CSV table of C-alpha atoms in Angstrom, one decimal:
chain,number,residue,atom,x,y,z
A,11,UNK,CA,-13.3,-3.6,-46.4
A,12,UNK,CA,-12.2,-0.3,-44.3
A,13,UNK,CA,-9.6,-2.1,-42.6
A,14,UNK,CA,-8.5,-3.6,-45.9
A,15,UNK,CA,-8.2,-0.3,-47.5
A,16,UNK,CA,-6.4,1.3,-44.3
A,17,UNK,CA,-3.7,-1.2,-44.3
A,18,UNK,CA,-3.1,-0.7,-48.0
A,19,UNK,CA,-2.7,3.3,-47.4
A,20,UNK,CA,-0.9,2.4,-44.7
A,21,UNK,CA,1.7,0.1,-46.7
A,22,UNK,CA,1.4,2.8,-49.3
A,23,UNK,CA,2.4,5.5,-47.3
A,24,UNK,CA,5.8,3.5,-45.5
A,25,UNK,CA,6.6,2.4,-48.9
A,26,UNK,CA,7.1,6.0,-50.0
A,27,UNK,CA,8.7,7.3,-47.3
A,28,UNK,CA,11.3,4.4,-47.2
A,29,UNK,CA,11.6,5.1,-51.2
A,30,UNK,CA,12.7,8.7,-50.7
A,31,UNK,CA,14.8,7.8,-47.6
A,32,UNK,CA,16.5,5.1,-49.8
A,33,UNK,CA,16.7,7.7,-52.9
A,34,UNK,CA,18.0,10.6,-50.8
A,35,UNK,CA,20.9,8.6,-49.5
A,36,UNK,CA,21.5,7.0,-53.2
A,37,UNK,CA,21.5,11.0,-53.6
A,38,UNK,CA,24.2,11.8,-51.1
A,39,UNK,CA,26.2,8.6,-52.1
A,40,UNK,CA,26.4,9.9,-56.2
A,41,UNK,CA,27.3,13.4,-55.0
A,42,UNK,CA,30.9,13.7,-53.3
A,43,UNK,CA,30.9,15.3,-50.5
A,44,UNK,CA,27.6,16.8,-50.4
A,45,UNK,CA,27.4,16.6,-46.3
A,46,UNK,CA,31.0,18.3,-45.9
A,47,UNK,CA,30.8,21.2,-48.8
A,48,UNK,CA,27.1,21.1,-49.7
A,49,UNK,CA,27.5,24.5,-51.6
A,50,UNK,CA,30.9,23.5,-53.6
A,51,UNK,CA,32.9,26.0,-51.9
A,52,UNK,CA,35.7,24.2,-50.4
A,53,UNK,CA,36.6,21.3,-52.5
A,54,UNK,CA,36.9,22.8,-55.9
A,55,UNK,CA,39.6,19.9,-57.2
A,56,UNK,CA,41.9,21.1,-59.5
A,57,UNK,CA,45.4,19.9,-57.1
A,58,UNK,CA,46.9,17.1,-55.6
A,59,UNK,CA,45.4,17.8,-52.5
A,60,UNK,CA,42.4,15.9,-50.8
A,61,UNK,CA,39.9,17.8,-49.2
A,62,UNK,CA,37.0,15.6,-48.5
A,63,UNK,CA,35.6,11.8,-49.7
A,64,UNK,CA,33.0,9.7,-49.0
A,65,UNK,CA,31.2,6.9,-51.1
A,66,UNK,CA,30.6,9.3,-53.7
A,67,UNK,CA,33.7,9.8,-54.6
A,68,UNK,CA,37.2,11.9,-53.3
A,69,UNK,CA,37.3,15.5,-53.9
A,70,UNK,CA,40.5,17.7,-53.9
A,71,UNK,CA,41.2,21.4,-53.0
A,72,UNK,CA,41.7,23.9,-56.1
B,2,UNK,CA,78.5,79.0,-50.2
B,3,UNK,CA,75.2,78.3,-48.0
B,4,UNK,CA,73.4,77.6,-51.3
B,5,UNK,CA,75.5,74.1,-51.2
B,6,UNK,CA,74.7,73.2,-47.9
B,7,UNK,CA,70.9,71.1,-49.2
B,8,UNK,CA,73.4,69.6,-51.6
B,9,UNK,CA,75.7,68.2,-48.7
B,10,UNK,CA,72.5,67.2,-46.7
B,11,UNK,CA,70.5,65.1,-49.8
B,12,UNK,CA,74.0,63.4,-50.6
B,13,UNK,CA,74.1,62.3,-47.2
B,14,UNK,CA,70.9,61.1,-46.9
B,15,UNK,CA,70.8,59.3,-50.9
B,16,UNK,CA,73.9,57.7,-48.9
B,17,UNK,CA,72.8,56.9,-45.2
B,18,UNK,CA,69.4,55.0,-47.2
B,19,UNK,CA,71.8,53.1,-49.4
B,20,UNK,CA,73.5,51.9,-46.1
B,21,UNK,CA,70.3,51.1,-44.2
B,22,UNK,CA,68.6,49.3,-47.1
B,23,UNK,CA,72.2,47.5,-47.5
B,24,UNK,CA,72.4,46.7,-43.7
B,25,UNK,CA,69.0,45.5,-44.1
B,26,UNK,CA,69.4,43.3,-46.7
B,27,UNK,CA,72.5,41.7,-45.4
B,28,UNK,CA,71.2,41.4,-41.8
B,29,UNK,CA,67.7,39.3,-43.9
B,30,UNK,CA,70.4,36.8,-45.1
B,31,UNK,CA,72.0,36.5,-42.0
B,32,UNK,CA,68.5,35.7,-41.0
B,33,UNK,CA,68.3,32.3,-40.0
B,34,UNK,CA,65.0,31.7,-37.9
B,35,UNK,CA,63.1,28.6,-37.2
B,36,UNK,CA,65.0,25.5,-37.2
B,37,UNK,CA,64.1,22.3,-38.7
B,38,UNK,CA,67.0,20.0,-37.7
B,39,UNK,CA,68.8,19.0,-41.6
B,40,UNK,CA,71.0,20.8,-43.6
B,41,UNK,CA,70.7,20.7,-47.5
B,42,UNK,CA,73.8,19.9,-49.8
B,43,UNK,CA,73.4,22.9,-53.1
B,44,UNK,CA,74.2,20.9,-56.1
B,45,UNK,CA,74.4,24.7,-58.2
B,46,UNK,CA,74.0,28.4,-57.5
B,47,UNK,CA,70.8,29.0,-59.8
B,48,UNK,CA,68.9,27.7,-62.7
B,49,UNK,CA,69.2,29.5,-65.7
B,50,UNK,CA,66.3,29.5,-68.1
B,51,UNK,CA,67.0,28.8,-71.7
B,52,UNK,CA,63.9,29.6,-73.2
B,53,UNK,CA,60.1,30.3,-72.4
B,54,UNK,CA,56.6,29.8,-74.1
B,55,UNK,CA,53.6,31.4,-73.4
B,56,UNK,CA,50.3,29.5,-74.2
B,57,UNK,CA,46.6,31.0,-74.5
B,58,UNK,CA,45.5,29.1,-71.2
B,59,UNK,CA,46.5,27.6,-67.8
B,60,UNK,CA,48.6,24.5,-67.9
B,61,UNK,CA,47.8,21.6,-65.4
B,62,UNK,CA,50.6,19.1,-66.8
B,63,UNK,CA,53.3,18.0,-69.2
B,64,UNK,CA,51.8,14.9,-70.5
B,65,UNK,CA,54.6,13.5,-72.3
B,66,UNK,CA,57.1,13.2,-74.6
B,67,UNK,CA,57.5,11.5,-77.7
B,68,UNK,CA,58.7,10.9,-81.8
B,69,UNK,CA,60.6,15.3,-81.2
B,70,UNK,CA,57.5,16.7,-79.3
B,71,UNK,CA,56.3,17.5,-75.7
B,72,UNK,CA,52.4,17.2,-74.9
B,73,UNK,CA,50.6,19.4,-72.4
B,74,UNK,CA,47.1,18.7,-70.8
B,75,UNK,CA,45.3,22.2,-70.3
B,76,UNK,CA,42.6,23.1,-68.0
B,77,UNK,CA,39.6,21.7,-70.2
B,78,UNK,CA,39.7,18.3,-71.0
B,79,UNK,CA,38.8,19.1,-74.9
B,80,UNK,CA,42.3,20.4,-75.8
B,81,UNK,CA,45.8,19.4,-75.5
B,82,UNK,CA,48.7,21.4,-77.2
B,83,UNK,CA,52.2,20.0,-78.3
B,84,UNK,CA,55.2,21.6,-79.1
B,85,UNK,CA,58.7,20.7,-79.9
B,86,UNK,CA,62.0,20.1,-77.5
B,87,UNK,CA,63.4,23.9,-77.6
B,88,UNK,CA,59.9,25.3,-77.1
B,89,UNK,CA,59.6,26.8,-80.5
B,90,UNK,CA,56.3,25.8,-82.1
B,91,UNK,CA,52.8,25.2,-80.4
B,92,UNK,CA,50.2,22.9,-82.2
B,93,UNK,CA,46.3,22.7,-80.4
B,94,UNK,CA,45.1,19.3,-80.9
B,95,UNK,CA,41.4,19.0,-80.6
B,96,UNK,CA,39.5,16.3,-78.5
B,97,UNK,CA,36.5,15.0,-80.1
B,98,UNK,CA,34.8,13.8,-76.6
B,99,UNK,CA,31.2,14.1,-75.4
B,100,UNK,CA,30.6,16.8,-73.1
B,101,UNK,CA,30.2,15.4,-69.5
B,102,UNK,CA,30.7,17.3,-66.4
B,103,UNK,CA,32.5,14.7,-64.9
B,104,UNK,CA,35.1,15.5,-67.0
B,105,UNK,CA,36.5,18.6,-65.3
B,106,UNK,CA,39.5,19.5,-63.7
B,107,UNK,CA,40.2,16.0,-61.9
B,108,UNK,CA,41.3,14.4,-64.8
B,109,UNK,CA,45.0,13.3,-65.8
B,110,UNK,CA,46.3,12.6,-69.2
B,111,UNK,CA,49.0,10.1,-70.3
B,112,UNK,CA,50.1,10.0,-73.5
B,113,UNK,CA,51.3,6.3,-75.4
B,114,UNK,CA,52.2,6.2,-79.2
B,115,UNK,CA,48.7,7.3,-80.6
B,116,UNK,CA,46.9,6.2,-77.4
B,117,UNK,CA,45.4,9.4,-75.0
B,118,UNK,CA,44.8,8.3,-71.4
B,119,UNK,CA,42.5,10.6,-69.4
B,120,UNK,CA,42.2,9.2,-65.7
B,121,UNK,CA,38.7,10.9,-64.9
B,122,UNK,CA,38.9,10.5,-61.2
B,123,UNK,CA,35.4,11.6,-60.8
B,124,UNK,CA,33.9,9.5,-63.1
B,125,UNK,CA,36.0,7.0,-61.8
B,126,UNK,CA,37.3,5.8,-65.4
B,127,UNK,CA,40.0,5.8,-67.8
B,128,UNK,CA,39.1,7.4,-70.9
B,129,UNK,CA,41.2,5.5,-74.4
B,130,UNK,CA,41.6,7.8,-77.1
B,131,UNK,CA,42.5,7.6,-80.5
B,132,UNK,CA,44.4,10.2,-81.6
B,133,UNK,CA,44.4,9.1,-85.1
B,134,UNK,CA,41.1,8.2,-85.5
B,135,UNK,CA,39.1,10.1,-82.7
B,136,UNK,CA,37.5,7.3,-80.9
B,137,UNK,CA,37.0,6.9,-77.3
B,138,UNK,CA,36.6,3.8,-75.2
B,139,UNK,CA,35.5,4.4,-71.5
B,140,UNK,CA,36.8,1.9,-68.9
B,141,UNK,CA,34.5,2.6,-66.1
B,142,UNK,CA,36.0,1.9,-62.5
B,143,UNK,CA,34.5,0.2,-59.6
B,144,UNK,CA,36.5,2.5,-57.0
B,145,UNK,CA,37.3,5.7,-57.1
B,146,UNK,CA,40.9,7.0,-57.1
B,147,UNK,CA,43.3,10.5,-56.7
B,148,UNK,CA,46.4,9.3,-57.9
B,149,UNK,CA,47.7,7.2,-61.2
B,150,UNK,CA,50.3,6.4,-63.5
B,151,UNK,CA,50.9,4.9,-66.5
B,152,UNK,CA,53.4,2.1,-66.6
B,153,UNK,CA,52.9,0.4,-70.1
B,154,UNK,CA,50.5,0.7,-72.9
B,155,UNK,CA,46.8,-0.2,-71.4
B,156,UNK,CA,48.5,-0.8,-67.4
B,157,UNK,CA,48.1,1.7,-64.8
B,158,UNK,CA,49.0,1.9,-60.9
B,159,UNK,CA,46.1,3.8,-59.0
B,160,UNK,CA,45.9,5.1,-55.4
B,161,UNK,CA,41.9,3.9,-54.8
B,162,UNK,CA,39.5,4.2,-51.7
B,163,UNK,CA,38.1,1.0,-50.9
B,164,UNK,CA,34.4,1.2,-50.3
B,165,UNK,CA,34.2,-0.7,-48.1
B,166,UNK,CA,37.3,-0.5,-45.5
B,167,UNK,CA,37.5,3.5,-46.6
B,168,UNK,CA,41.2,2.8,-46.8
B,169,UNK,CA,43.4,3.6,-49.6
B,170,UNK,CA,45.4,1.2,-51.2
B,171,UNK,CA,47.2,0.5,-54.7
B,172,UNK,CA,45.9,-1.5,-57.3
B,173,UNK,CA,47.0,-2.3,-60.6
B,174,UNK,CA,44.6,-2.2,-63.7
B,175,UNK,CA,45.3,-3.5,-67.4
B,176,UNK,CA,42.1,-2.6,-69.2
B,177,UNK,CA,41.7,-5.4,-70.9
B,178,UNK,CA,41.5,-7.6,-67.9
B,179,UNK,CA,38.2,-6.2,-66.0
B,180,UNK,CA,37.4,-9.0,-63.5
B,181,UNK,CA,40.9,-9.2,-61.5
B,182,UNK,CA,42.3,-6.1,-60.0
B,183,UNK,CA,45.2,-7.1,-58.0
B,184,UNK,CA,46.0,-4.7,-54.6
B,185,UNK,CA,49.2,-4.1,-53.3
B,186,UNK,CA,49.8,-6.0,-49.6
B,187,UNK,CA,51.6,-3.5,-47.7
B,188,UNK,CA,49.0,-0.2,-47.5
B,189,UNK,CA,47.5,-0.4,-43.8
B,190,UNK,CA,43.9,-1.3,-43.8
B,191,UNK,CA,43.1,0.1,-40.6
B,192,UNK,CA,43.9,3.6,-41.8
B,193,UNK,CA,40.3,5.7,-42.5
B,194,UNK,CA,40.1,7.7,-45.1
B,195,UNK,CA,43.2,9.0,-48.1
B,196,UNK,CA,44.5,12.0,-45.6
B,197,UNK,CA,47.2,10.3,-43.7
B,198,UNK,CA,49.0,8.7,-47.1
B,199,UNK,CA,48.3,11.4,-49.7
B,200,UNK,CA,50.7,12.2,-52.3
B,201,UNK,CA,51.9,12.1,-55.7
B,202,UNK,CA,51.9,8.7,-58.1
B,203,UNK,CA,54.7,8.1,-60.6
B,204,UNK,CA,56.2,5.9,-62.7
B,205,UNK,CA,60.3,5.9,-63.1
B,206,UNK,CA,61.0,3.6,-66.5
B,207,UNK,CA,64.9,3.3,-65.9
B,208,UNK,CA,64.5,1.4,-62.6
B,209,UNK,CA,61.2,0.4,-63.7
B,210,UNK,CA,59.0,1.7,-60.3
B,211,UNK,CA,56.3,3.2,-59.3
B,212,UNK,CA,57.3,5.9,-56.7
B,213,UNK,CA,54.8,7.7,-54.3
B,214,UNK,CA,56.2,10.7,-52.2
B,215,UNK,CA,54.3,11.7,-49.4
B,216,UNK,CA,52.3,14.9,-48.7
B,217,UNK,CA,52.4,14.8,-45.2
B,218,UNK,CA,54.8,12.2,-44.0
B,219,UNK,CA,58.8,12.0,-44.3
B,220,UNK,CA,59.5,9.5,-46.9
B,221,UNK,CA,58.6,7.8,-50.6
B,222,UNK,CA,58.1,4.0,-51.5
B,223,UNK,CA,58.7,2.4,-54.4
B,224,UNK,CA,56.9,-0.8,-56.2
B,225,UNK,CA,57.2,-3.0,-59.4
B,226,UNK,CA,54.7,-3.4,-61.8
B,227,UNK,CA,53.4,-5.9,-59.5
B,228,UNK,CA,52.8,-4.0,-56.7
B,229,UNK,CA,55.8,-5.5,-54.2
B,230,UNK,CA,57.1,-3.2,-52.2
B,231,UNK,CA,60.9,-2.6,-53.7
B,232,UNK,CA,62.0,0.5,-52.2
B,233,UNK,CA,61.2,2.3,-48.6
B,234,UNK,CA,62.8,5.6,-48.6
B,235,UNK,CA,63.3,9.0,-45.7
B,236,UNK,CA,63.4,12.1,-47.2
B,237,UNK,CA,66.3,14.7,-45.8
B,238,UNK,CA,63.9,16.3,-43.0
B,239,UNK,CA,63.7,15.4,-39.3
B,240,UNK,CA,59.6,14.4,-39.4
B,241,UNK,CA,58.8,11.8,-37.7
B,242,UNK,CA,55.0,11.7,-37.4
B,243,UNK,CA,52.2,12.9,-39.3
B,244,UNK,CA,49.9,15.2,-37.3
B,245,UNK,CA,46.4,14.6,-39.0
B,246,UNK,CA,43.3,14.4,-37.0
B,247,UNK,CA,40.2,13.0,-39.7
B,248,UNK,CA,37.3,14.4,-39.0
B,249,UNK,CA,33.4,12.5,-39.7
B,250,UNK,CA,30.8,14.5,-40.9
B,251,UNK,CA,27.8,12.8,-41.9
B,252,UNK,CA,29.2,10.2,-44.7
B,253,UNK,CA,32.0,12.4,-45.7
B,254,UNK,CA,35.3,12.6,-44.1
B,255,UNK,CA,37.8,15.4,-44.4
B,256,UNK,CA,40.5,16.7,-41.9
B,257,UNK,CA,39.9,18.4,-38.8
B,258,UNK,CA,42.7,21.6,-39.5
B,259,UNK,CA,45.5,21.4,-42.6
B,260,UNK,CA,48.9,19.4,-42.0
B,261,UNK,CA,51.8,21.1,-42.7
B,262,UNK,CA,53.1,19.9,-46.1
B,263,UNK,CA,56.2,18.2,-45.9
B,264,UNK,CA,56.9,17.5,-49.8
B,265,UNK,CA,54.6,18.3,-52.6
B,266,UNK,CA,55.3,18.6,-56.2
B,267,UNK,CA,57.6,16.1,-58.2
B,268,UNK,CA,58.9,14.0,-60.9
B,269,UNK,CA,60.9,11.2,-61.6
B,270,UNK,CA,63.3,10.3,-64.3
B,271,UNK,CA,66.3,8.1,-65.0
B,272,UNK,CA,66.2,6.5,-61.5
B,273,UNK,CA,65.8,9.7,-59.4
B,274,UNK,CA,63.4,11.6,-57.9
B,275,UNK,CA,63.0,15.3,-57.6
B,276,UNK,CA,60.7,16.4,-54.9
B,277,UNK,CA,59.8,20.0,-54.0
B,278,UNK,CA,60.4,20.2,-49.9
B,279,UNK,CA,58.3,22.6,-48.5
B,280,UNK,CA,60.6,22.8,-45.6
B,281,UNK,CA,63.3,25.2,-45.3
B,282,UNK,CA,67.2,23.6,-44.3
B,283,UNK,CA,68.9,25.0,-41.2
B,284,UNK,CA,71.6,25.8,-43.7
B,285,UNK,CA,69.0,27.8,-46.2
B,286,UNK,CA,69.0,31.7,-46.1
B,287,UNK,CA,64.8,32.6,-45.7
B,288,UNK,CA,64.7,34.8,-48.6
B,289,UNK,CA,66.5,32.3,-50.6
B,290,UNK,CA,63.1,29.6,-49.9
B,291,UNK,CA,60.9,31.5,-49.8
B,292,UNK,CA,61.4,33.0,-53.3
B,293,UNK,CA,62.2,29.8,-55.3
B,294,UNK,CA,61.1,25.7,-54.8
B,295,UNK,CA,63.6,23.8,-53.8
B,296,UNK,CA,63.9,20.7,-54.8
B,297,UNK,CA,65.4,17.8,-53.2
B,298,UNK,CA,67.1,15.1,-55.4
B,299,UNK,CA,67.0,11.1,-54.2
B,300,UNK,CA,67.9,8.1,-56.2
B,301,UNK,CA,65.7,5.7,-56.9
B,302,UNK,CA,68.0,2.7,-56.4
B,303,UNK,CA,68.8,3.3,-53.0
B,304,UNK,CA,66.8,6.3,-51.5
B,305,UNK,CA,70.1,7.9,-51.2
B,306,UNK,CA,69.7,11.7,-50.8
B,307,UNK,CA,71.8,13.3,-54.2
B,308,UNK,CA,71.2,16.9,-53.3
B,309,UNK,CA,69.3,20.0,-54.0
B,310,UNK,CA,69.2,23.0,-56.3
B,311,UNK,CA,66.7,26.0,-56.5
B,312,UNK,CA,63.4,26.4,-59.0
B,313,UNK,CA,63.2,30.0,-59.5
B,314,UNK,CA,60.2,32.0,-59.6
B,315,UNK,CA,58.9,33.4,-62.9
B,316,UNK,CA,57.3,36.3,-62.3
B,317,UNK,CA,56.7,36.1,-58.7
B,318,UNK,CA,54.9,32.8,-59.1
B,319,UNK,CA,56.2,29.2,-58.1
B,320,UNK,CA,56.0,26.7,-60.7
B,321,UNK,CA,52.8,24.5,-60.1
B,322,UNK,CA,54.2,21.3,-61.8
B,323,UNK,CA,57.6,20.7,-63.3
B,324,UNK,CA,59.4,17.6,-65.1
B,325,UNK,CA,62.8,16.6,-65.9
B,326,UNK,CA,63.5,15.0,-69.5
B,327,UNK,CA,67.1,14.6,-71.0
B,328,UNK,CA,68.8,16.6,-68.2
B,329,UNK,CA,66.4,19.1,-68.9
B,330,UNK,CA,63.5,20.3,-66.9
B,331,UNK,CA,60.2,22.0,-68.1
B,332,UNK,CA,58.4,24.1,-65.2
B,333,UNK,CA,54.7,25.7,-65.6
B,334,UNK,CA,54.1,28.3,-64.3
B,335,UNK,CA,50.4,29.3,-65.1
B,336,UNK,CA,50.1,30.0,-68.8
B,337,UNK,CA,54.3,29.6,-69.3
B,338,UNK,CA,56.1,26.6,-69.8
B,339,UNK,CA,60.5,27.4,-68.8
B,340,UNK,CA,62.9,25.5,-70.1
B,341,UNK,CA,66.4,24.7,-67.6
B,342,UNK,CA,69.4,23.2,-68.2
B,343,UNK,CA,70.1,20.4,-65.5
B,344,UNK,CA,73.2,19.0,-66.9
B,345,UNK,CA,74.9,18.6,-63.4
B,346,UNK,CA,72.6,16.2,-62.4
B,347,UNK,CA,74.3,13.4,-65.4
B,348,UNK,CA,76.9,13.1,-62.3
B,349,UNK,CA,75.0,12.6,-59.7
């Protein structure tokens, strides 16, 4: 019965972390260029001009 | 008699300054410093502006125009003002669209009968909206995209990323027709990332094209409505390679140190182009660029270069976006829209 419950914590516990690996990187994909310009300083958008893309999307200079 | 004599000296000197700042002056002309290997052909001395308006906010583009009236898209997505020909009246249209902050400044508006276009490029979409009646349809997009045109009611040309080469290509979109989005055939796969090929998206309806003008590259191409390539065009300066190094970081990719533009802003209409070189001619006095745009005229039949005339500066400030219409051109600058004559160009 201990080992029973030890492998059900244990499943528990890598089916969270691989939930909020998989979620964080859903994360990064929905949010442009979150790696490059985490704070929104850089690419602004506005021009013509690319400043940075990725899955998330393509995000321009001001 | 010695009372005169700080007369004689002041004169002399009000004169000797006059001469310097003269000297000066011509010797800036004379001027000519770095050298970029073309000459440029001036089609007329200077633009005269005809008249002016001055709106409440910033400007990002002249929509269109149609039925005696010129549309502008404005900073917020909510708004768009229109106002006649000669510039005289100004009408604020309201946009009864739900607030989303997708919708920000990546968005560009085309304007068809009663039909409002905004090409959210964040969202990815294309937003329909009735003018008439208010409603909004949105078309949401599978890939995302930083360049469009409009070539017919419901039928756009976009520059999109592919997810899954991370190359750009051109695709053309009818939304009514969701499942099949044809691609163009001659955009190079192997090419990472939008940096190398960025540039500006138009539509030309006399020669009935879509023309792109690169940012970084000598040249412009031109396609049909089916994406075959029709025209493959150099621009008048000598580059011949694009120096961008892309740079990986993480998932994103940007570039490593900015390119020196080659040609930025433009427009198209009745089967020419006018691009805005950010290169100064061999032939060009420095003072002369660097205080206007010029702008380089091509046709769109043959790539053939027509010549080039000066955008002046209102204010001190380039114009951000400009378009010809009727042999006229319309150049924002900020909050101001300037009216030109450009009859010379009917004989190019």
């Amino acid at each position: 019965m201990k080992k029973v419950k030890l492998s059900l914590a244990a499943l528990v516990l890598i089916i969270a972390i691989a939930g909020t690996a998989t979620a964080n990187a859903n994360a990064d994909q929905l949010e442009p260029c979150k790696t490059f310009d985490p704070k929104e300083q850089i690419c602004l958008g506005g021009s013509d001009l690319e400043c940075c893309e990725d899955g998330g999307g393509i995000r321009n200079y001001p | 008699m010695r009372n005169r004599k700080p007369v004689y000296i002041l004169t002399s000197l009000f004169i000797t300054s006059f001469a310097i700042i003269g000297m000066l002056a011509f010797l800036s002309k004379k001027a000519i410093t770095k050298k970029n290997g073309f000459s440029r052909r001036l089609l007329t001395s200077a633009l005269i502006p005809r008249k002016q308006i001055t709106v409440p906010t910033k400007l990002v583009k002249l929509i269109s125009m149609q039925s005696g009236k010129i549309f502008f898209q404005e900073e917020s997505p909510y708004e768009i003002l229109s106002t006649n020909f000669s510039l005289d009246s100004l009408h604020a249209i309201k946009l009864h669209l739900s607030a989303d902050k997708k919708l920000g400044t990546n968005v560009r508006m085309f304007i068809q009968d009663h039909h409002l276009y905004l090409a959210s490029r964040d969202m990815p979409a294309i937003i329909t909206y009735d003018l008439e009646s208010g409603n909004a349809y949105n078309h949401v997009l599978r890939d995302y995209f930083n360049q469009e045109t409009m070539f017919s009611t419901d039928h756009f040309i976009l520059k999109a990323r592919d997810r899954a080469s991370e190359s750009h290509r051109f695709i053309k979109l009818d939304l009514n027709i969701k499942d099949s989005i044809p691609e163009d055939n001659f955009s190079d796969r192997k090419v990472i990332g939008g940096f190398e090929t960025s540039g500006k998206l138009y539509y030309d309806t006399a020669t009935k094209q879509a023309c792109y003008s690169y940012f970084y590259q000598n040249g412009f191409i031109c396609m049909d409505s089916n994406l075959n390539l029709t025209l493959k065009a150099r621009t008048i300066d000598t580059i011949t390679h694009r120096d961008i190094k892309v740079a990986r970081i993480a998932r994103s990719l940007t570039m490593k140190q900015p390119p020196q533009l080659i040609n930025y802003n433009g427009c198209v209409a009745d089967g020419k182009l006018f691009l805005e070189s950010m290169l100064k001619a061999d032939n060009e006095y420095e003072l002369d660029f660097n205080e206007n745009s010029i702008v380089d005229v091509y046709s769109l039949k043959d790539g053939g270069y027509k010549g080039s005339f000066y955008l002046p500066a209102y204010k001190g400030k380039k114009a951000h976006q400009f378009q010809v219409i009727d042999q006229k051109l319309y150049a924002l600058y900020g909050k101001t829209v300037v009216l030109y004559d450009l009859e010379f160009i009917a004989d190019l």
